[in-house]
Coordinates of N, CA and C in Angstrom, one line a residue:
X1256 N -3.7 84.1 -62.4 CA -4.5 85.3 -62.3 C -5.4 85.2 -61.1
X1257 N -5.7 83.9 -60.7 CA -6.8 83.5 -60.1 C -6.6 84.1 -58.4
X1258 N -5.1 83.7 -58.3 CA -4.0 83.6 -57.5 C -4.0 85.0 -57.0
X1259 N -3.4 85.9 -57.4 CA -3.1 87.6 -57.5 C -4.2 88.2 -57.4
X1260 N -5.8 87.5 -57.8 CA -7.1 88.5 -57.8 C -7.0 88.1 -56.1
X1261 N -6.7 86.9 -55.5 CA -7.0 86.3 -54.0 C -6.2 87.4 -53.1
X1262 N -5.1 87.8 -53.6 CA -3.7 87.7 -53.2 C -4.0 89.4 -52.6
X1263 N -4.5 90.3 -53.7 CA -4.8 91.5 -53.8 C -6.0 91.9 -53.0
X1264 N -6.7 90.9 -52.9 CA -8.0 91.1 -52.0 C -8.2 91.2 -50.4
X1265 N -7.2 90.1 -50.3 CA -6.9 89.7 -48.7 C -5.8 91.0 -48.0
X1266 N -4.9 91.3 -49.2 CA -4.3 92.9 -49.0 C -5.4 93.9 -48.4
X1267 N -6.1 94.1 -49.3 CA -7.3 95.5 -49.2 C -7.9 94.9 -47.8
X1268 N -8.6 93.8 -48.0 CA -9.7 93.4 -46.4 C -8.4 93.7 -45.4
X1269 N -7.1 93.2 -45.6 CA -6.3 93.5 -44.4 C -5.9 95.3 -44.1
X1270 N -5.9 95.6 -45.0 CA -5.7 97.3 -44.7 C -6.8 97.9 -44.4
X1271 N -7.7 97.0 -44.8 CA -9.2 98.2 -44.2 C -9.3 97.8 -42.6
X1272 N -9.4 96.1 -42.2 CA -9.2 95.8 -40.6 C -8.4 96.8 -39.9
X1273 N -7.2 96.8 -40.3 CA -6.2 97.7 -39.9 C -6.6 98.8 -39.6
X1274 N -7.1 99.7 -40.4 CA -7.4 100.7 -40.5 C -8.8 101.4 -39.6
X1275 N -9.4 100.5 -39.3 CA -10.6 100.1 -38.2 C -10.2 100.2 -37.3
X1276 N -9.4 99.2 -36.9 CA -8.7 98.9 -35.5 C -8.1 100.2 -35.2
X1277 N -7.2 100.7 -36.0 CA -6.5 102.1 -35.4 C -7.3 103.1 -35.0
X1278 N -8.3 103.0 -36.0 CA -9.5 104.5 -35.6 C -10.5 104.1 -34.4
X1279 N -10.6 103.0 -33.8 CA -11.7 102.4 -32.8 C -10.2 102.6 -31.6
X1280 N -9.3 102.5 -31.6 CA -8.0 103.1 -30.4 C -7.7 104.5 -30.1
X1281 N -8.2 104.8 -31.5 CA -7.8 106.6 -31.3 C -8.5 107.4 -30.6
X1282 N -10.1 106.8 -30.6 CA -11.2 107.6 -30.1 C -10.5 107.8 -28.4
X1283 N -10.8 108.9 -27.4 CA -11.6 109.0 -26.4 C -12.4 108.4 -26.0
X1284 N -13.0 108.0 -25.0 CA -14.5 107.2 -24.2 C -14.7 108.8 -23.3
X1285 N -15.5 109.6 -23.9 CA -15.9 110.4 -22.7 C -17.2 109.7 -21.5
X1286 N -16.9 109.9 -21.0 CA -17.8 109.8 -19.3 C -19.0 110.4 -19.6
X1287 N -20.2 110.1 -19.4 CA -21.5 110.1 -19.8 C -21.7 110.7 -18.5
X1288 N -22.3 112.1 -18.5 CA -22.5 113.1 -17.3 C -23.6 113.0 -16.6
X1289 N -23.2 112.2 -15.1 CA -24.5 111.6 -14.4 C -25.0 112.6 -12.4
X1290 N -25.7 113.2 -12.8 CA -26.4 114.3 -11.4 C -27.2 113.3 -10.8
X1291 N -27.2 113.9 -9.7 CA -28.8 113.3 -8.7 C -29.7 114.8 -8.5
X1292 N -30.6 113.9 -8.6 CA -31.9 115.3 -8.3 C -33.1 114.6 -7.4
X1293 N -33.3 115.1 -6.3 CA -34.2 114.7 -5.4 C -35.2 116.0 -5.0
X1294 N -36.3 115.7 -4.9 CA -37.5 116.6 -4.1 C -37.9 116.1 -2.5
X1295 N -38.1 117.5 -1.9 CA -38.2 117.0 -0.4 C -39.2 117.6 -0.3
X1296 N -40.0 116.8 0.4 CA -41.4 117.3 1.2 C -41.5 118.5 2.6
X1297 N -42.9 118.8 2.7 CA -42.3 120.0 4.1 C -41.7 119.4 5.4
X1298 N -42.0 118.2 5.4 CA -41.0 117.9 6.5 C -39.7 116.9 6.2
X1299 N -39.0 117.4 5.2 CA -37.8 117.2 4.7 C -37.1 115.7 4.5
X1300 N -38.3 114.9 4.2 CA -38.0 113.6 3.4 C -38.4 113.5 2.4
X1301 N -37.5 112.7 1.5 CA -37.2 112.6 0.1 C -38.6 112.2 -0.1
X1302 N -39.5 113.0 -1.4 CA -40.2 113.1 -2.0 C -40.2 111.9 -3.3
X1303 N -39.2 112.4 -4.1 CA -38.4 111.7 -5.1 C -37.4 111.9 -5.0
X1304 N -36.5 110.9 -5.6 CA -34.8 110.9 -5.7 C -34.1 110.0 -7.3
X1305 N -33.4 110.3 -7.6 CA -33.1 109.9 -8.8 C -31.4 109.5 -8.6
X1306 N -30.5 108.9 -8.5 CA -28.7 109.0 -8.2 C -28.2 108.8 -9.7
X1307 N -27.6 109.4 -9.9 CA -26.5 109.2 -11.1 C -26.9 109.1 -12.3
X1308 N -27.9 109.8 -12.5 CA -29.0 109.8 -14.0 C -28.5 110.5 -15.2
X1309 N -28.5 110.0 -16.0 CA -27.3 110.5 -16.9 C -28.6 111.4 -18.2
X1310 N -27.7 112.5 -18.0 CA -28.0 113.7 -18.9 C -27.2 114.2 -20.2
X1311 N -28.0 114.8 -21.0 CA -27.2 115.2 -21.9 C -26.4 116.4 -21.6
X1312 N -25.7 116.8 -22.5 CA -24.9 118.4 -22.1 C -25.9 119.0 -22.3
X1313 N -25.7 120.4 -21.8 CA -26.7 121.2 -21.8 C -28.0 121.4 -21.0
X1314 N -28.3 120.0 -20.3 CA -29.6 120.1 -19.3 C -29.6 120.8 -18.4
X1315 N -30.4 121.9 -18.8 CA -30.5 122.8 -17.0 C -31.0 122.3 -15.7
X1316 N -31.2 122.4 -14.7 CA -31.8 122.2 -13.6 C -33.4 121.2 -13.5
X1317 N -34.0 122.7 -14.2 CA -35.3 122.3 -14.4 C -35.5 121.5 -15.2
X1318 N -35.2 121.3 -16.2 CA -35.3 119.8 -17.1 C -34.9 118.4 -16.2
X1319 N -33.7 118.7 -15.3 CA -33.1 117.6 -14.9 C -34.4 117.1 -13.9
X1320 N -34.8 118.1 -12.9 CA -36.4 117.8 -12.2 C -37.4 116.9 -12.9
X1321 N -37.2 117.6 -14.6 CA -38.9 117.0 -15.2 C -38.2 115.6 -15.1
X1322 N -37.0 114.9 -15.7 CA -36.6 113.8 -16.1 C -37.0 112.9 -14.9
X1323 N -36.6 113.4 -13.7 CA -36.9 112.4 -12.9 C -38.4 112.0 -12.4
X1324 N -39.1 113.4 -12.5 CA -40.8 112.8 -12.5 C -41.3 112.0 -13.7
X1325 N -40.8 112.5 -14.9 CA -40.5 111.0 -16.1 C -40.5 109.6 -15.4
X1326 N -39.1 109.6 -15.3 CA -37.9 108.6 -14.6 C -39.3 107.9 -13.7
X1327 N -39.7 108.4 -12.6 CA -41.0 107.6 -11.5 C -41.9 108.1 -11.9
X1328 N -42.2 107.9 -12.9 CA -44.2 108.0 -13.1 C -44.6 109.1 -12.1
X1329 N -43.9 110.5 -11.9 CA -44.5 111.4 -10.9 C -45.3 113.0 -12.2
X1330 N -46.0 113.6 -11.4 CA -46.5 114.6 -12.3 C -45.9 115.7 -11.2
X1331 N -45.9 117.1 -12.5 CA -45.7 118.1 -11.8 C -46.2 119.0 -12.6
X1332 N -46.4 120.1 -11.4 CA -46.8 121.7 -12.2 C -46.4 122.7 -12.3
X1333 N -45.7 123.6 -13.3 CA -45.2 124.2 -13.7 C -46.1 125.9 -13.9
X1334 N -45.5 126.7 -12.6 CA -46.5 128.2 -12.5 C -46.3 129.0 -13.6
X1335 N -46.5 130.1 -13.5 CA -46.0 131.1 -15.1 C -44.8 131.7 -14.9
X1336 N -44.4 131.8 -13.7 CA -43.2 132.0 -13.3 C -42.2 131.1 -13.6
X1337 N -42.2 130.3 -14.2 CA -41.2 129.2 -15.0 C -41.3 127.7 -13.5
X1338 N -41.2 128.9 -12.2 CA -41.3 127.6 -11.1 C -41.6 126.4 -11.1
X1339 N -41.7 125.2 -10.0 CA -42.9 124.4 -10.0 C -43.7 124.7 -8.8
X1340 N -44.6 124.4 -8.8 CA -46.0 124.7 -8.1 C -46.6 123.2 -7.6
X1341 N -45.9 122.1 -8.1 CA -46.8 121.2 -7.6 C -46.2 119.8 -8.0
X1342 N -46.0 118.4 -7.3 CA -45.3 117.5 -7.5 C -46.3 116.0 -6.9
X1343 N -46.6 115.4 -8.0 CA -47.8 114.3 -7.0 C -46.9 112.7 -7.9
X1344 N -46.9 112.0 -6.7 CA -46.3 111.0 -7.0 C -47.0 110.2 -6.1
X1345 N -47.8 108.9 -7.1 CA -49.0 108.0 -6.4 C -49.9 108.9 -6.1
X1346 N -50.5 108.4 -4.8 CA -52.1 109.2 -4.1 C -51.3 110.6 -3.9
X1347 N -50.0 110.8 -3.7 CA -49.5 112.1 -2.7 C -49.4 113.0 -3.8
X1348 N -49.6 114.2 -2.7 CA -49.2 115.9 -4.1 C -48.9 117.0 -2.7
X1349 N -47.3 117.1 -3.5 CA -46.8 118.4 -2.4 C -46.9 119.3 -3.3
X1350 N -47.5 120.8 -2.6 CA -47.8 121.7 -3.9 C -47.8 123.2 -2.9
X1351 N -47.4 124.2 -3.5 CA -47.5 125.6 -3.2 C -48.6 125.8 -3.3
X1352 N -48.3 126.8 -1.7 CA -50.4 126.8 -0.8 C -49.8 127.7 0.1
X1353 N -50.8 128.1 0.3 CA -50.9 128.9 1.9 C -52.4 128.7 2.6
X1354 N -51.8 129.0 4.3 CA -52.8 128.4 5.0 C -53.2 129.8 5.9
X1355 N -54.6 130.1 6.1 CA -54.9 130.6 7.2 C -54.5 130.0 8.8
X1356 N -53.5 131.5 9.2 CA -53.5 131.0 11.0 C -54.5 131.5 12.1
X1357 N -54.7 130.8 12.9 CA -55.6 131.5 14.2 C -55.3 132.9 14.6
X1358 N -53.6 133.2 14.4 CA -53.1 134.8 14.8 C -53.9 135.6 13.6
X1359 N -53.8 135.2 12.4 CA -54.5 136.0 12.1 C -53.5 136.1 10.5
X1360 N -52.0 135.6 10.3 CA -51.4 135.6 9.7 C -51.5 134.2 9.2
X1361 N -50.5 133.8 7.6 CA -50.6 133.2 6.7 C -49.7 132.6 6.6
X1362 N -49.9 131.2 6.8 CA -48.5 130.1 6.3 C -48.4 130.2 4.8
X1363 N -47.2 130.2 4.3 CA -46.5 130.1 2.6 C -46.0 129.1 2.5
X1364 N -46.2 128.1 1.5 CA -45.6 126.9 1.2 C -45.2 127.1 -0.2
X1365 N -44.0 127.1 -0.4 CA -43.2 127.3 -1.7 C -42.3 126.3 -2.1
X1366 N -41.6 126.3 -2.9 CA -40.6 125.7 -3.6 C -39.2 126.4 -3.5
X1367 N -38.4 125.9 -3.1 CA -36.7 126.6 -3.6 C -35.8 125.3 -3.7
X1368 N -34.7 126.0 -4.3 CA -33.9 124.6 -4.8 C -32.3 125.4 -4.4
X1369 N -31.6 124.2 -3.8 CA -30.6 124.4 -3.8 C -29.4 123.3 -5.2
X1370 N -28.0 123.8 -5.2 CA -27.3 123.5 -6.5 C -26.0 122.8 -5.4
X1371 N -25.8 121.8 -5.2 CA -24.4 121.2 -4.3 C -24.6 121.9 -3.5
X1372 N -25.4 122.1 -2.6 CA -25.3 122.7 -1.5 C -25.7 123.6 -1.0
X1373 N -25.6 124.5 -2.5 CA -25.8 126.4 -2.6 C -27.0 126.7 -3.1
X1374 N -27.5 127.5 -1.9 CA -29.0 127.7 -2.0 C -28.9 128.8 -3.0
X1375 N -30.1 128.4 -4.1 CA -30.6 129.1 -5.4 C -31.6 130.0 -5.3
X1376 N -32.7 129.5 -4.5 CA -33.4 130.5 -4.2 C -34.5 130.0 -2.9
X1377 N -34.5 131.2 -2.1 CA -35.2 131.4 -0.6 C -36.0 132.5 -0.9
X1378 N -36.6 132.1 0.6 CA -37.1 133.4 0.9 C -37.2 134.0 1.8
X1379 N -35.8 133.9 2.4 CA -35.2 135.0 3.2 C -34.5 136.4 2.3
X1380 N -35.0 137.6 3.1 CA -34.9 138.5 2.1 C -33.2 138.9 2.0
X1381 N -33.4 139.9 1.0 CA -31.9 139.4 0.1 C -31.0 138.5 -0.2
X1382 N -31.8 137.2 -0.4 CA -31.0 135.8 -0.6 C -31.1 135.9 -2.2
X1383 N -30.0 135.6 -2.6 CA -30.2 135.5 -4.2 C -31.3 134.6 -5.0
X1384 N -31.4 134.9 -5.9 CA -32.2 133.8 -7.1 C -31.8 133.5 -8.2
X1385 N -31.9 132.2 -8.5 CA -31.5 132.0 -9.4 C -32.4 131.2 -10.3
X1386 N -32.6 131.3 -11.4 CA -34.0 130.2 -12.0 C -33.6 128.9 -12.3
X1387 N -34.0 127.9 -12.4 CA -33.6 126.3 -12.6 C -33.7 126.2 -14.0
X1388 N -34.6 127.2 -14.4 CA -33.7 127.2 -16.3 C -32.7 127.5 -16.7
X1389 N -32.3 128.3 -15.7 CA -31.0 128.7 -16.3 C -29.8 128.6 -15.9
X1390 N -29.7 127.5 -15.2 CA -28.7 126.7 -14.8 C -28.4 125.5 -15.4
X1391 N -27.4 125.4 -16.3 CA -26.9 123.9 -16.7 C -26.1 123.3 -15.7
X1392 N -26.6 121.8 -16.2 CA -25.8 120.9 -15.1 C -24.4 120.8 -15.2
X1393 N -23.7 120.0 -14.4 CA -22.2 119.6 -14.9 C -22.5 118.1 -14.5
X1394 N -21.2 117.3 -14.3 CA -21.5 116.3 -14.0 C -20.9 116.3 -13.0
X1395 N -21.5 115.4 -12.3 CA -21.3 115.1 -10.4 C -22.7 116.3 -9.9
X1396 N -23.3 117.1 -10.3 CA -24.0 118.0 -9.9 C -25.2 116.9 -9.1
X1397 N -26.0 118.1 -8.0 CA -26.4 117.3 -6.9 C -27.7 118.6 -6.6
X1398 N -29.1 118.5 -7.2 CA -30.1 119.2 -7.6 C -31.3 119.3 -6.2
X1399 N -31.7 119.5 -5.4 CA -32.4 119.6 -4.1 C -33.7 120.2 -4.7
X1400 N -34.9 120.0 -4.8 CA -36.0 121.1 -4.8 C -36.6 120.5 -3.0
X1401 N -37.3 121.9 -2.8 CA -37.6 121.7 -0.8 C -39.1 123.0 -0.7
X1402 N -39.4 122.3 0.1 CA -40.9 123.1 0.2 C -40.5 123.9 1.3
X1403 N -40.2 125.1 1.2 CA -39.9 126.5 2.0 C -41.2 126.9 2.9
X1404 N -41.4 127.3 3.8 CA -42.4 127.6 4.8 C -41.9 128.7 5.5
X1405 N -43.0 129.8 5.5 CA -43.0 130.8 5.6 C -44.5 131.6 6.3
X1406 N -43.8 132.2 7.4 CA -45.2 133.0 7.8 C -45.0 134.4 7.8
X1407 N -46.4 134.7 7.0 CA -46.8 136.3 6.7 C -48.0 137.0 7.2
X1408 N -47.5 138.1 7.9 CA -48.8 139.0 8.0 C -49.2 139.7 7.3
X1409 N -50.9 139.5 7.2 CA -51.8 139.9 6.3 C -51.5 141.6 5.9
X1410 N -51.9 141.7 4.4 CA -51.6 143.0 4.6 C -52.8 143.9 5.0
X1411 N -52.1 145.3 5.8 CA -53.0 146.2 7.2 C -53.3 146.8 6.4
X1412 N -52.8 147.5 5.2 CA -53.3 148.8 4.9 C -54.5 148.9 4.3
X1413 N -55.2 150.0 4.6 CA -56.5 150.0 4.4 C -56.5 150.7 2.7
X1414 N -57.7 150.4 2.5 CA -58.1 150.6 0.8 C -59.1 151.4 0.7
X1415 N -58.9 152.5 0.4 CA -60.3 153.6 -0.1 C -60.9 153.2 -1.1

């Protein structure tokens, strides 16, 4: 009896191994979906940079930004316009400002971001927009935020 209880046992542990092993072959390995997202300063060196940082599905743009000021101990500010407004990493802070000029007109310092390449949003007029919320990433994706500079004349019209 002793024999047959051994006999029957080493059966079942062997069918369940078995049965392990087959389901741990069957699976897929999907590829863990890894972007770069870097920030450039106004004179167009990397601010922050992050390579091959792996996201979940679903991460839009603008999340992928927060992760990386996570990722380096950097802070940022977020306008009401969903934007950011402002990026300080260590002593430094690149941030949306405008400057009085001697002519008499106004430097703009903003934010735009381009997506692989394709600019999302400028401020050249009729250039599209697009919000960094609402863009999910893919993988291989390649995230740019850039401090845009811009000169404006004050507005002339007079006010009764």
């Amino acid at each position: 009896m002793k024999k047959t209880l051994k006999k029957a046992a080493v059966i079942v542990l062997a069918a369940v191994m078995l049965a392990l092993c087959f389901s741990s072959c069957d699976k897929t390995k999907t590829e863990a979906t890894k972007v770069t997202v870097s920030v450039y300063d106004e004179d167009h060196v990397i601010f922050l940079k992050i390579t091959d940082m792996e996201i979940e599905a679903g991460t839009t743009a603008q999340k992928a930004v927060q992760m990386l000021c996570d990722a380096r101990s950097a802070s940022y500010v977020i306008n009401t316009s969903g934007g950011f407004d402002a990026f300080t990493f260590g002593e430094r802070t690149i941030s949306s400002r405008e400057e009085a000029l001697d002519n008499g007109n106004k430097k703009m310092y903003s934010f735009g971001w381009k997506l692989n390449d394709e600019l999302m949003s400028s401020i050249e007029e009729g250039a599209t927009y697009v919000a960094m919320s609402d863009k999910v990433l893919a993988n291989g994706d390649r995230v740019e935020v850039f401090v845009q500079i811009d000169e404006v004349k004050p507005d002339t019209a007079e006010k009764n």
